[in-house]
Coordinates of C-alpha atoms (C1' of nucleotides) in Angstrom, one line a residue:
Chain A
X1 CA -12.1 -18.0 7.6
X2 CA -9.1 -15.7 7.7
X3 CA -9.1 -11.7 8.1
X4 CA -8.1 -11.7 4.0
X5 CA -11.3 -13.9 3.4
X6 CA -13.2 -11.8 5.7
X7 CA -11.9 -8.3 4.0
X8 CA -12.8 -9.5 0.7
X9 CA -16.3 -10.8 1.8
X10 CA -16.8 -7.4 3.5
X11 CA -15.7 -4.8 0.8
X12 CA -17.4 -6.9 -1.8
X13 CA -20.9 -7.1 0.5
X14 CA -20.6 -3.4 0.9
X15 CA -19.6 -3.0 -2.8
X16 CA -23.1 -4.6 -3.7
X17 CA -25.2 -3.6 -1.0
X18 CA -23.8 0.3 -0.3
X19 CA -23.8 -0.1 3.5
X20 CA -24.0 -3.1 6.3
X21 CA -24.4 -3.4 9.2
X22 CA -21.8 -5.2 12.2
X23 CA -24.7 -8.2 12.9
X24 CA -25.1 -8.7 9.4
X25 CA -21.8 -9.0 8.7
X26 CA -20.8 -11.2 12.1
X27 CA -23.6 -13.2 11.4
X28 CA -22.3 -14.2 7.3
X29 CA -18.5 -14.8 8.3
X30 CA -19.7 -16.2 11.2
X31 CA -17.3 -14.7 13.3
X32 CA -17.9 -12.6 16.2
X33 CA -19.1 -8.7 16.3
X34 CA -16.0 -7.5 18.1
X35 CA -13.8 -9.5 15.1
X36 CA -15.9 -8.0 12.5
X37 CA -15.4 -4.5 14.6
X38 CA -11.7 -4.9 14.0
X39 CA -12.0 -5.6 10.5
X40 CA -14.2 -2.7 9.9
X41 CA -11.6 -0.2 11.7
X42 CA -8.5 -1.5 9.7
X43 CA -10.9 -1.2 6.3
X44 CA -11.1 2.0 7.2
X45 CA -8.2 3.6 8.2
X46 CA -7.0 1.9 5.1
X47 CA -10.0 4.0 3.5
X48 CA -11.5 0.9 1.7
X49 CA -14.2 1.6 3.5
X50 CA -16.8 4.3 5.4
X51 CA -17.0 3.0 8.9
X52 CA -20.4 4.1 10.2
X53 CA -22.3 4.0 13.7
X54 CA -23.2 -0.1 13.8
X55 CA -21.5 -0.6 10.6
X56 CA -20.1 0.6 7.3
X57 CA -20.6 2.3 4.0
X58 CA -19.6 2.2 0.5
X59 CA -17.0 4.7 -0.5
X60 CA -17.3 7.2 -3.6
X61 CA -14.8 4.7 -5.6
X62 CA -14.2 8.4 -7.6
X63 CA -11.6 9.9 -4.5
X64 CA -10.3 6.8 -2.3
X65 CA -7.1 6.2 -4.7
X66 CA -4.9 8.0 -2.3
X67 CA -7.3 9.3 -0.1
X68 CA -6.2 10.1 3.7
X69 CA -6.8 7.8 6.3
X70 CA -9.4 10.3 7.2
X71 CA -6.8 12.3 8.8
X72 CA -7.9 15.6 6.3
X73 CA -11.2 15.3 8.7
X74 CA -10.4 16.2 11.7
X75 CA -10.8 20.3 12.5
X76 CA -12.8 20.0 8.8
X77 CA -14.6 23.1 9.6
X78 CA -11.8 25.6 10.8
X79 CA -9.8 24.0 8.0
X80 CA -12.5 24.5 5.1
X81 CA -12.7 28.5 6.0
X82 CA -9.1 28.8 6.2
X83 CA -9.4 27.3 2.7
X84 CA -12.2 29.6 1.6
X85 CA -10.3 32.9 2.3
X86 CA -7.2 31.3 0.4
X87 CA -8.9 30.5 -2.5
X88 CA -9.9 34.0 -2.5
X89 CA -6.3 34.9 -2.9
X90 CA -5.7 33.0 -5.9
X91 CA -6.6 34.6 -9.6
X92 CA -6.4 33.1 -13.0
X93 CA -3.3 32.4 -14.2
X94 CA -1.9 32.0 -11.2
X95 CA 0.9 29.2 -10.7
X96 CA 0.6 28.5 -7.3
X97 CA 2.9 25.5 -4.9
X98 CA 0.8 23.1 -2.7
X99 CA 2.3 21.5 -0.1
X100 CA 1.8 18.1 1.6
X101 CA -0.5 19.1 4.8
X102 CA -3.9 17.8 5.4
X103 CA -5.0 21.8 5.3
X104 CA -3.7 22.2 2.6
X105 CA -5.3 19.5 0.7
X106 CA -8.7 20.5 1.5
X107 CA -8.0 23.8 -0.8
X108 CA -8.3 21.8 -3.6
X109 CA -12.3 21.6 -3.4
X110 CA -12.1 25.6 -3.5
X111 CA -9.7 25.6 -6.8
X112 CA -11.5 23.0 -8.6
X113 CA -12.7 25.2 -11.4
X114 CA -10.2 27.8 -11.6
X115 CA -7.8 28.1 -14.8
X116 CA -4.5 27.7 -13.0
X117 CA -1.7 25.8 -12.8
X118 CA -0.7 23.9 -9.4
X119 CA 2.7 22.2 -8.2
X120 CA 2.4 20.0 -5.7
X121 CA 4.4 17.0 -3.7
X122 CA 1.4 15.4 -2.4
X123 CA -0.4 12.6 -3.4
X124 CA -3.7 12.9 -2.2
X125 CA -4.0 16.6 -3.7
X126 CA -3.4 15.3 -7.4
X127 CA -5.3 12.6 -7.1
X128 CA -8.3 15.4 -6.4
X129 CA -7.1 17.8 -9.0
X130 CA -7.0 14.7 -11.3
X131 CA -10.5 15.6 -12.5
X132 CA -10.7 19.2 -12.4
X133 CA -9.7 22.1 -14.6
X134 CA -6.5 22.9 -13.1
X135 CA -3.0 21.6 -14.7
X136 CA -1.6 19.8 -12.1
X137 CA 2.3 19.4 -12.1
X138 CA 4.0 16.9 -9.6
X139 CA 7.3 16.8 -7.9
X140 CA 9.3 14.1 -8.4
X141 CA 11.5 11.7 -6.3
X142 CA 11.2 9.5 -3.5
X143 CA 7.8 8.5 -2.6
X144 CA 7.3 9.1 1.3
X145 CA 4.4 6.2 1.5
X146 CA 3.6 7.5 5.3
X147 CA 2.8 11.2 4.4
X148 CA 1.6 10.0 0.8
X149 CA 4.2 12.7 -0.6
X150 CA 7.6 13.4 -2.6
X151 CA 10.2 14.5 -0.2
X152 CA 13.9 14.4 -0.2
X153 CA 17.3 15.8 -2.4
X154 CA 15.5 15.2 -5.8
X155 CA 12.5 16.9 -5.5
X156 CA 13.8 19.9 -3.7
X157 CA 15.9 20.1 -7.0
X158 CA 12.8 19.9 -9.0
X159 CA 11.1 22.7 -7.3
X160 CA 13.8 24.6 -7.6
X161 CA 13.2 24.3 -11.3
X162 CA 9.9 26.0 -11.1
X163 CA 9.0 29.7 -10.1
X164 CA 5.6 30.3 -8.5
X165 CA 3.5 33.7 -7.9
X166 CA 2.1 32.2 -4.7
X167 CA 2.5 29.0 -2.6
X168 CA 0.5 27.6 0.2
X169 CA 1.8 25.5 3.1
X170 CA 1.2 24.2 6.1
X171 CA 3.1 24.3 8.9
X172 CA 3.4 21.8 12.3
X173 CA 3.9 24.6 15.1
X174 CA 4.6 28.6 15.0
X175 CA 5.3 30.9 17.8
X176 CA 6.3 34.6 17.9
X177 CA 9.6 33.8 19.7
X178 CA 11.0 30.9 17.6
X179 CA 9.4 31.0 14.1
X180 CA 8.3 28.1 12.5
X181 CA 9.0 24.3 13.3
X182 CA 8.0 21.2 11.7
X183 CA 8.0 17.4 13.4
X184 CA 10.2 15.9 10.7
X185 CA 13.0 17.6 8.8
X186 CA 12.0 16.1 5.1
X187 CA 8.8 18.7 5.4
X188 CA 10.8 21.2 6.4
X189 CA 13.4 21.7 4.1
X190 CA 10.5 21.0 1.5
X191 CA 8.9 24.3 2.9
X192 CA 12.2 25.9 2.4
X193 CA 12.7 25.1 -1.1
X194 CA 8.9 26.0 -1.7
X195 CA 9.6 29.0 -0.2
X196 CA 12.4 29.8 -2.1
X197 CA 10.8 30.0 -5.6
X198 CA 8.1 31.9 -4.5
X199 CA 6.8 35.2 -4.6
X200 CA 3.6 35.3 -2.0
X201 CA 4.1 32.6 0.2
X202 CA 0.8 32.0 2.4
X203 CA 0.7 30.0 5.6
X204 CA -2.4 28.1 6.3
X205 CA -2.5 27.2 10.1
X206 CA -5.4 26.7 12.2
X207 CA -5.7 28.3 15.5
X208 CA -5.3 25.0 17.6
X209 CA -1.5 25.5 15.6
X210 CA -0.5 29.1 16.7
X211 CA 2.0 29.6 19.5
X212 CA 3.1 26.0 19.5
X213 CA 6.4 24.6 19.1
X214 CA 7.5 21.2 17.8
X215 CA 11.2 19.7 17.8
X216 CA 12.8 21.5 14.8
X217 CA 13.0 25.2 14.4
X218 CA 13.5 26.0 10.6
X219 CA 13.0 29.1 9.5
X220 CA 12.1 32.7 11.1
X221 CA 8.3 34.0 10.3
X222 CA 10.4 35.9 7.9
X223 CA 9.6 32.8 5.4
X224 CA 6.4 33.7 4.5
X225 CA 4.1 36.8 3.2
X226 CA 0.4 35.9 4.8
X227 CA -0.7 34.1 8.1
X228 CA -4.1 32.8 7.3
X229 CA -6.1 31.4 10.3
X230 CA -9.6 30.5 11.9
X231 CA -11.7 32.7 14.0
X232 CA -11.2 31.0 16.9
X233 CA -7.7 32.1 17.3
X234 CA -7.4 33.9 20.7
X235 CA -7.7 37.7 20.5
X236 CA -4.7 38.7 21.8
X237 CA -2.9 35.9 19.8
X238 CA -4.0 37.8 16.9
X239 CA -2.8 41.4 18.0
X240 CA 0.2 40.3 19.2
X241 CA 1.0 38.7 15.8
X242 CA 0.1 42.0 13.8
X243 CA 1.9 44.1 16.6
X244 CA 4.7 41.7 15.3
X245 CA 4.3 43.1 11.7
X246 CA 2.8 39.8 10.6
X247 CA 0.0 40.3 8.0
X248 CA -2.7 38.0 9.0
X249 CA -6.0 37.0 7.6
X250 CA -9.0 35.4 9.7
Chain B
X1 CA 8.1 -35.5 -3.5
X2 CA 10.7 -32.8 -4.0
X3 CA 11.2 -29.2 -4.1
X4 CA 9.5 -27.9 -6.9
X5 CA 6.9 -31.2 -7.3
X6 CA 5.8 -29.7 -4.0
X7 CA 5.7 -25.8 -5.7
X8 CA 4.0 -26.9 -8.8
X9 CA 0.9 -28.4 -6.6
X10 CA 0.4 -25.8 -4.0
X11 CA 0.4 -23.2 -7.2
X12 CA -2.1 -25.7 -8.9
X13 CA -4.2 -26.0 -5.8
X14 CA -4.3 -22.4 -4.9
X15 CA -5.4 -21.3 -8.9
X16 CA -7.8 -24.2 -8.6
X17 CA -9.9 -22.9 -5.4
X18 CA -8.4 -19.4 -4.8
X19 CA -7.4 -20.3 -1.5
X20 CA -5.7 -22.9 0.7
X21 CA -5.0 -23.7 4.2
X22 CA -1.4 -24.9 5.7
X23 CA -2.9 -27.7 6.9
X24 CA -5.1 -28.8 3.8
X25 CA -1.5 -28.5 1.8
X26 CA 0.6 -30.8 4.4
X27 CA -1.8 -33.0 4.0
X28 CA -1.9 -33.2 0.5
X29 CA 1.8 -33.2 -0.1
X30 CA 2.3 -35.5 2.5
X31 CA 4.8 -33.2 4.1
X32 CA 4.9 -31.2 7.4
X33 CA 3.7 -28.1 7.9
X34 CA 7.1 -26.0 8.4
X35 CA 8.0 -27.0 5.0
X36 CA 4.6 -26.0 4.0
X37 CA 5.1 -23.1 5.4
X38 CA 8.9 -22.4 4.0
X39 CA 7.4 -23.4 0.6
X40 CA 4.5 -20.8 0.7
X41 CA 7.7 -18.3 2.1
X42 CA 9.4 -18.7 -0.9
X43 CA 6.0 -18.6 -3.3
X44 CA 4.6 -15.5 -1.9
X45 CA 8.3 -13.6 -2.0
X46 CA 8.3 -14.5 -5.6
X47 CA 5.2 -13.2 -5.9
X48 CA 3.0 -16.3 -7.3
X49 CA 0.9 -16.4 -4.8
X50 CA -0.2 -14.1 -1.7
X51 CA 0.8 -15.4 1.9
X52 CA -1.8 -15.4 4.1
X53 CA -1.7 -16.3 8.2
X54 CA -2.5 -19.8 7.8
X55 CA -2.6 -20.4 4.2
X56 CA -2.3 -18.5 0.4
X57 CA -4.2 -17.4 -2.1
X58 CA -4.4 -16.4 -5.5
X59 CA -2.7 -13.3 -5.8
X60 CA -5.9 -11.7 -8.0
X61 CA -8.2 -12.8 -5.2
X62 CA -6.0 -10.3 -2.5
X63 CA -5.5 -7.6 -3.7
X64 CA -8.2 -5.0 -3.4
X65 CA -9.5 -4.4 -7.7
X66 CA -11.6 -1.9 -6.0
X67 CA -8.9 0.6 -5.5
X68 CA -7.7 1.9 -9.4
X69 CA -10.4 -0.6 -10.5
X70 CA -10.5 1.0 -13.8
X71 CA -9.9 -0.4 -17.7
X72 CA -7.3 -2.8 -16.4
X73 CA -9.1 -5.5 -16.6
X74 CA -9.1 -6.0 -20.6
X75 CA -7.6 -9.1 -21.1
X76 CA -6.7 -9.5 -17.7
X77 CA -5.3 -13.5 -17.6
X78 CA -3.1 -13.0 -20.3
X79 CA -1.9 -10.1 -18.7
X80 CA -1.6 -11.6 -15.4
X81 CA 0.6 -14.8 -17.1
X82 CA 2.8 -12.2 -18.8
X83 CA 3.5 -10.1 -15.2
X84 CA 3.9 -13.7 -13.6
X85 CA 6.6 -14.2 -15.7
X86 CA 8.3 -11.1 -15.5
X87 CA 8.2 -10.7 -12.2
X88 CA 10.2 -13.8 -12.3
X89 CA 13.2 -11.7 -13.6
X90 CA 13.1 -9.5 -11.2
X91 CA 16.0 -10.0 -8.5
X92 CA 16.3 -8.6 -4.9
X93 CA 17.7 -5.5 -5.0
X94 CA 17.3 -4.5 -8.4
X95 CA 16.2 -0.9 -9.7
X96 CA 13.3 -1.2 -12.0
X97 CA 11.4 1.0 -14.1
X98 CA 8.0 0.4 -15.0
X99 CA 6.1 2.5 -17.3
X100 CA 2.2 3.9 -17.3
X101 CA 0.8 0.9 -19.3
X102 CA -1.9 -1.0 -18.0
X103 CA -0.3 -4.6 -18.3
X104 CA 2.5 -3.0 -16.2
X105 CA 0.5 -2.0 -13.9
X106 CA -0.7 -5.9 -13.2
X107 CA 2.6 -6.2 -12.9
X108 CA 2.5 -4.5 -8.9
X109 CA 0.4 -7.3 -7.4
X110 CA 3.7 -9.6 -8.3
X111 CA 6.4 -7.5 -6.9
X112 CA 4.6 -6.1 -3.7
X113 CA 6.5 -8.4 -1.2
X114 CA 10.3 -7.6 -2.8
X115 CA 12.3 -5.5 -1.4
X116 CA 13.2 -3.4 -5.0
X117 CA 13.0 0.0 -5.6
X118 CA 10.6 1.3 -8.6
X119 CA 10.9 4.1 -10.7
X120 CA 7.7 5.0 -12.4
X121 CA 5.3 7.6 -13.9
X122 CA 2.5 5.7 -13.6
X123 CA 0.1 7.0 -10.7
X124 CA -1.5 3.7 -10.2
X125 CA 1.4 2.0 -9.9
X126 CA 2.2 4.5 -7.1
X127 CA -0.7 3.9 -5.7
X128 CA -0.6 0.5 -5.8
X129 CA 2.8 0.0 -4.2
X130 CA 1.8 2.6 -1.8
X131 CA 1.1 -0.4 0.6
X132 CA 3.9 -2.3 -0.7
X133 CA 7.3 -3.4 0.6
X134 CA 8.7 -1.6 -2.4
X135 CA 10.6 1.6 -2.3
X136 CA 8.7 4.1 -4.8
X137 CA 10.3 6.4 -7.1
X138 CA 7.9 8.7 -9.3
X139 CA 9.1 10.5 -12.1
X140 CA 8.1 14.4 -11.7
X141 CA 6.9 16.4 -14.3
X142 CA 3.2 17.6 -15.8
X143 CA 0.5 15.4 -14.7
X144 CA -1.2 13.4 -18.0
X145 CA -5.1 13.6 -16.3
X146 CA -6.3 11.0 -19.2
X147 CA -3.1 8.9 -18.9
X148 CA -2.7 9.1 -15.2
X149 CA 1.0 9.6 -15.7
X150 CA 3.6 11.9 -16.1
X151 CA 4.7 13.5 -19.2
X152 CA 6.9 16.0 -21.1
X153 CA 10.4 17.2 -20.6
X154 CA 10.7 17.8 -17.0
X155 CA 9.3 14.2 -16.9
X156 CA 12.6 12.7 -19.0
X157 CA 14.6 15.1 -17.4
X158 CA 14.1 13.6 -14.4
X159 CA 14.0 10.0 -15.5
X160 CA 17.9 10.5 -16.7
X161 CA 19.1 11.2 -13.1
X162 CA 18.3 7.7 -12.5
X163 CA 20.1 4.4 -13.8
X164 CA 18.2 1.0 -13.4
X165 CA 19.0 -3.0 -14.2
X166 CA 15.5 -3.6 -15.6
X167 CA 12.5 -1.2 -17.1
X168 CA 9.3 -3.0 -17.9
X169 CA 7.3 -0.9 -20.7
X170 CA 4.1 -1.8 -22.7
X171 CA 3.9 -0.7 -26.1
X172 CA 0.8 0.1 -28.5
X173 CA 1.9 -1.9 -31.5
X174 CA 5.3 -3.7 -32.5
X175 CA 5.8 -5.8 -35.7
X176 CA 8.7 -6.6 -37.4
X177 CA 8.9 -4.6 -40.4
X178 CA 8.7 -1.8 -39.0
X179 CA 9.5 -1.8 -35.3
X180 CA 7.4 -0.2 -32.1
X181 CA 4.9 2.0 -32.4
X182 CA 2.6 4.0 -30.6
X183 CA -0.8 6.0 -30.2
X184 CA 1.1 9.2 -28.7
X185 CA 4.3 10.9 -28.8
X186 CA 4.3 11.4 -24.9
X187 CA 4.5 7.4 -24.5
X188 CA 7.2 7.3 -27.2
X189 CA 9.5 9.6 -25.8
X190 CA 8.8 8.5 -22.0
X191 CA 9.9 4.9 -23.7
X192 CA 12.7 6.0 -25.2
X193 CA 14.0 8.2 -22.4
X194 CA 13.9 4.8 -20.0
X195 CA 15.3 2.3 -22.3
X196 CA 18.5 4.9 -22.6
X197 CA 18.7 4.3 -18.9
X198 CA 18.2 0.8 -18.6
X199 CA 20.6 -2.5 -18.8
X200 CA 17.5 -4.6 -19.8
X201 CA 14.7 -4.0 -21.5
X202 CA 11.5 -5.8 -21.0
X203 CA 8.5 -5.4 -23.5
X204 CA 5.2 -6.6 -21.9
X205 CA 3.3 -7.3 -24.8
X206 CA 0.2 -9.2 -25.0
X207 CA -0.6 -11.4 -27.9
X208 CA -3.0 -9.6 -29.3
X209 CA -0.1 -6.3 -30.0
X210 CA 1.9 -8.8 -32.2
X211 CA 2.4 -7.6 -35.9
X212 CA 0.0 -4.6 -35.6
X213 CA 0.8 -0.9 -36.5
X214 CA 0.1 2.3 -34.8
X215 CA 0.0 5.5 -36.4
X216 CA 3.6 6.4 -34.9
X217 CA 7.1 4.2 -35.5
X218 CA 9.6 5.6 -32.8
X219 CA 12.2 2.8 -32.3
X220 CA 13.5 -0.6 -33.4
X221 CA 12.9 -3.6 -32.4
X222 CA 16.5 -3.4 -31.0
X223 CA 15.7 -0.9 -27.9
X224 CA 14.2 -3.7 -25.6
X225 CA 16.0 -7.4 -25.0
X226 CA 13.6 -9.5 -23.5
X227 CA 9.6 -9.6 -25.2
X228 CA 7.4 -11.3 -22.6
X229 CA 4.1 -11.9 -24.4
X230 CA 1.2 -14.7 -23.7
X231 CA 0.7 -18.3 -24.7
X232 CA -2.6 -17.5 -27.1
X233 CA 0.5 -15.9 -29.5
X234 CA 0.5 -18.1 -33.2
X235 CA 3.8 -20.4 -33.5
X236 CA 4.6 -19.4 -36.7
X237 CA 4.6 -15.5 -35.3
X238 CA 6.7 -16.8 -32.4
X239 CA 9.3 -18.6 -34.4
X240 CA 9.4 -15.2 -37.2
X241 CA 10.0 -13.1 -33.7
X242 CA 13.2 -16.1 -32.5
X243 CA 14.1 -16.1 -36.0
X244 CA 14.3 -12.5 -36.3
X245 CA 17.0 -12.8 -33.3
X246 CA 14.4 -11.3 -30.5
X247 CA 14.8 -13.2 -27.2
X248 CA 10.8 -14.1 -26.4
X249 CA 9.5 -15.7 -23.5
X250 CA 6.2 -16.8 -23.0
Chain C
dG1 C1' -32.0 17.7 31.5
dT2 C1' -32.5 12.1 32.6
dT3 C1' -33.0 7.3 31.5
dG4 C1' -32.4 3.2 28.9
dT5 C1' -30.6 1.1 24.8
dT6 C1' -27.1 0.4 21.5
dT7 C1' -22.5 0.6 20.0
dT8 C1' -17.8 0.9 20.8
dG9 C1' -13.2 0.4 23.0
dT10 C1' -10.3 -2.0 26.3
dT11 C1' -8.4 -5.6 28.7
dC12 C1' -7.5 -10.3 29.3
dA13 C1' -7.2 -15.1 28.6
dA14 C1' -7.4 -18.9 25.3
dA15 C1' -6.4 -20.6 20.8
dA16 C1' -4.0 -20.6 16.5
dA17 C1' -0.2 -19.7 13.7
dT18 C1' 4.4 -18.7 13.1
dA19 C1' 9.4 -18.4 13.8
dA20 C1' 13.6 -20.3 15.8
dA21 C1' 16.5 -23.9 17.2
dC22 C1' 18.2 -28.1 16.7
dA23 C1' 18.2 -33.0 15.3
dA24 C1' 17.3 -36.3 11.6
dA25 C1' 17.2 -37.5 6.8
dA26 C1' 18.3 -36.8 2.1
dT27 C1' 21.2 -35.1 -1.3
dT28 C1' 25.4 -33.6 -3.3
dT29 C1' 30.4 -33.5 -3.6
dA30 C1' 34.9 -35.0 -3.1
Chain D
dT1 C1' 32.2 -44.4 0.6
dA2 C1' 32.6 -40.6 3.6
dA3 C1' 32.2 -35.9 4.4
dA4 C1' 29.8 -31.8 3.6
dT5 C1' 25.8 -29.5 2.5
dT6 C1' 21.1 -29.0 2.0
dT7 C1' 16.5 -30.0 3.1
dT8 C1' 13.1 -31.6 6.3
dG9 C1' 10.7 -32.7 10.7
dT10 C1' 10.0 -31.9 15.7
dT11 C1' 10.0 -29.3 19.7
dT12 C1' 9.7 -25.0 21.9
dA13 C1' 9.1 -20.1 22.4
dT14 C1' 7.0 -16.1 20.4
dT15 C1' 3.7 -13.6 18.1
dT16 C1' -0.9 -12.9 16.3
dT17 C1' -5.6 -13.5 16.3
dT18 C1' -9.8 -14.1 18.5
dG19 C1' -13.9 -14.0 21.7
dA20 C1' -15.7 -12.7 26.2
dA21 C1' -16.5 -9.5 29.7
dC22 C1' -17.1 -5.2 31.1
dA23 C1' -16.6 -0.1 31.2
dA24 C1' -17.2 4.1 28.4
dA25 C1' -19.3 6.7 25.0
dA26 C1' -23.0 7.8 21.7
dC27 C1' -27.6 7.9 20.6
dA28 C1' -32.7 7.9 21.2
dA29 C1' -36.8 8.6 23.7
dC30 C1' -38.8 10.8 27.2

DNA sequence: GTTGTTTTGTTCAAAAATAAACAAAATTTA
DNA sequence: TAAATTTTGTTTATTTTTGAACAAAACAAC
């Protein structure tokens, strides 16, 4: 009894049953708990799978196609009211960019009815907007199977194909002295082209983000319009980004 | 016992019980285990069968159906025999298209373990191979929510920046009086724009697609080079097709 | 809050499987 | 036939997987 005979046993118990539990499961492959344990974890991360307190759950088979290794979860709550005041920007008929961040992607539950049309290079967000009313258009090129997005020389010429009234984009660390930075140069000069065909380009960052830096500068807070952030940004954080000029929303 | 004696057996064995074991296998074949072991190398990298740590098994049985599990399954042997024998075409290295078409898609579970790069506008092939050892390519453009692919200009636009050795397409209908056809103009023209870019042209046809007619004729019988179609196709249609000068393999 | 129970994560050692290196056998080629 | 090449088997080292033991964390009951 080998992990794939294991993996298949598992997903297809949980598949009939909705949930397990670890003894159950230990007990029909018989194999230890901890072995199950590790089993359950890599099902998981590979999103095949809820992993639960003792055991596991089915997952809605509707969203896992390129779901995030339950990355998008973590912060959900500061994330999902920076979403919520975005979505307030956006009106109908809007063409809007999406970026590839995990922020980002949790605007798509806010936009799900509106009559707009969305460009995006990630995966994950299409395969959400796959079922709603928007018109979804993706950028093409080289599939970055780690971010689960379209990066690189051909689909910064595709964007620049497309003009939008407002885009919004993550961003890996901003501070007032050196702008923004990114940890990986593909998602930064995808910013940049984003940026470029523009017209309102909002920045969705949560607070744990602000006055951080990470290896590559990019671009000056020039780049974009609107800062929108959580309310547990410090105070004087905030005021010192307005005193800056910076129009931010929290 | 040589070579392929050895291949046909383990391939019989594994279809027969879904899975094997090395040693099970060097026992039957009366052989060691490291050339058990090479065999099942070279097996799994052609894609007939999935490697496992200590034995194979059928490449159905691995790979998770729960992920895109949607209409694919129509038909599903024949379409599996057809993708087992392209994927024998397909050489390390090569370029490949493959289109939205959902005996194509089978096609994935072949090629995971080569190292080729795919060009496609097929979502589920992207998300497929997202777990692959294949370098992905997706074609940009608007986003086909019924087809789960991508469409329209932008879409062949993008497909002639690229040049590849091989493209496997499906088709709605082909017969020989009056050529390929199709169900929509979106496939057509997505067909026609990768063929122009393509040495070879593979048709994955199943038998069933032989001699019918769909509402529209876009191309002749000369844009592909290679039909692979299923063993359940009549002779006499099969000997019209080699007649006719069309390379078939099946 | 505290206590007791359950579940999880971590570390470590044993077992299993694999890959690598090299010798032996079989096959092909000259 | 002999040399060259390929294929196979054996041994050894490396890697991966597994289960046990125990500490840490989460949870429930009080």
């Amino acid at each position: 009894m080998n992990f794939q005979h294991r993996k298949r046993l598992i997903l297809q118990t949980v598949d009939e049953r909705g949930s397990v539990d670890v003894r159950e499961l230990a007990d029909l492959l018989q194999t230890s708990e901890m072995t199950v344990r590790r089993d359950l974890v890599q099902l998981a991360t590979a999103g095949l799978l809820y992993r639960t307190r003792g055991g596991a759950m089915k997952v809605s088979l509707a969203t896992d196609s390129f779901r995030f290794a339950n990355k998008a979860a973590l912060n959900a709550d500061r994330k999902d009211y920076i979403c919520q005041l975005a979505a307030q920007e956006i009106q109908e008929g809007d063409v809007i960019f999406m970026d590839c961040g995990s922020t980002v992607f949790r605007l798509c539950q806010f936009i799900r009815n509106k009559r707009i049309a969305v460009v995006t290079n990630s995966l994950p967000v299409v395969a959400e907007l796959l079922t709603s009313d928007v018109t979804v258009n993706l950028v093409g090129g080289e599939v970055d199977k780690d971010r689960q997005a379209i990066h690189g020389l051909i689909a910064e010429e595709h964007i620049a194909r497309y003009r939008a009234n407002r885009a919004f984009m993550g961003v890996d660390g901003i501070s007032l002295e050196h702008g923004l930075s990114a940890n990986s140069e593909k998602e930064a000069s995808i910013t940049m082209a984003i940026a470029r065909q523009t017209d309102k380009v909002y920045l969705l960052c949560d607070s744990s983000k602000l006055e951080t830096n990470k290896y590559l500068y990019f671009a000056p807070l020039s780049l974009f319009d609107v800062l929108i952030t959580d309310t547990e940004a410090k105070p004087d954080v905030i005021s010192a980004y307005r005193k800056a000029g910076i129009t931010l929303i929290n």
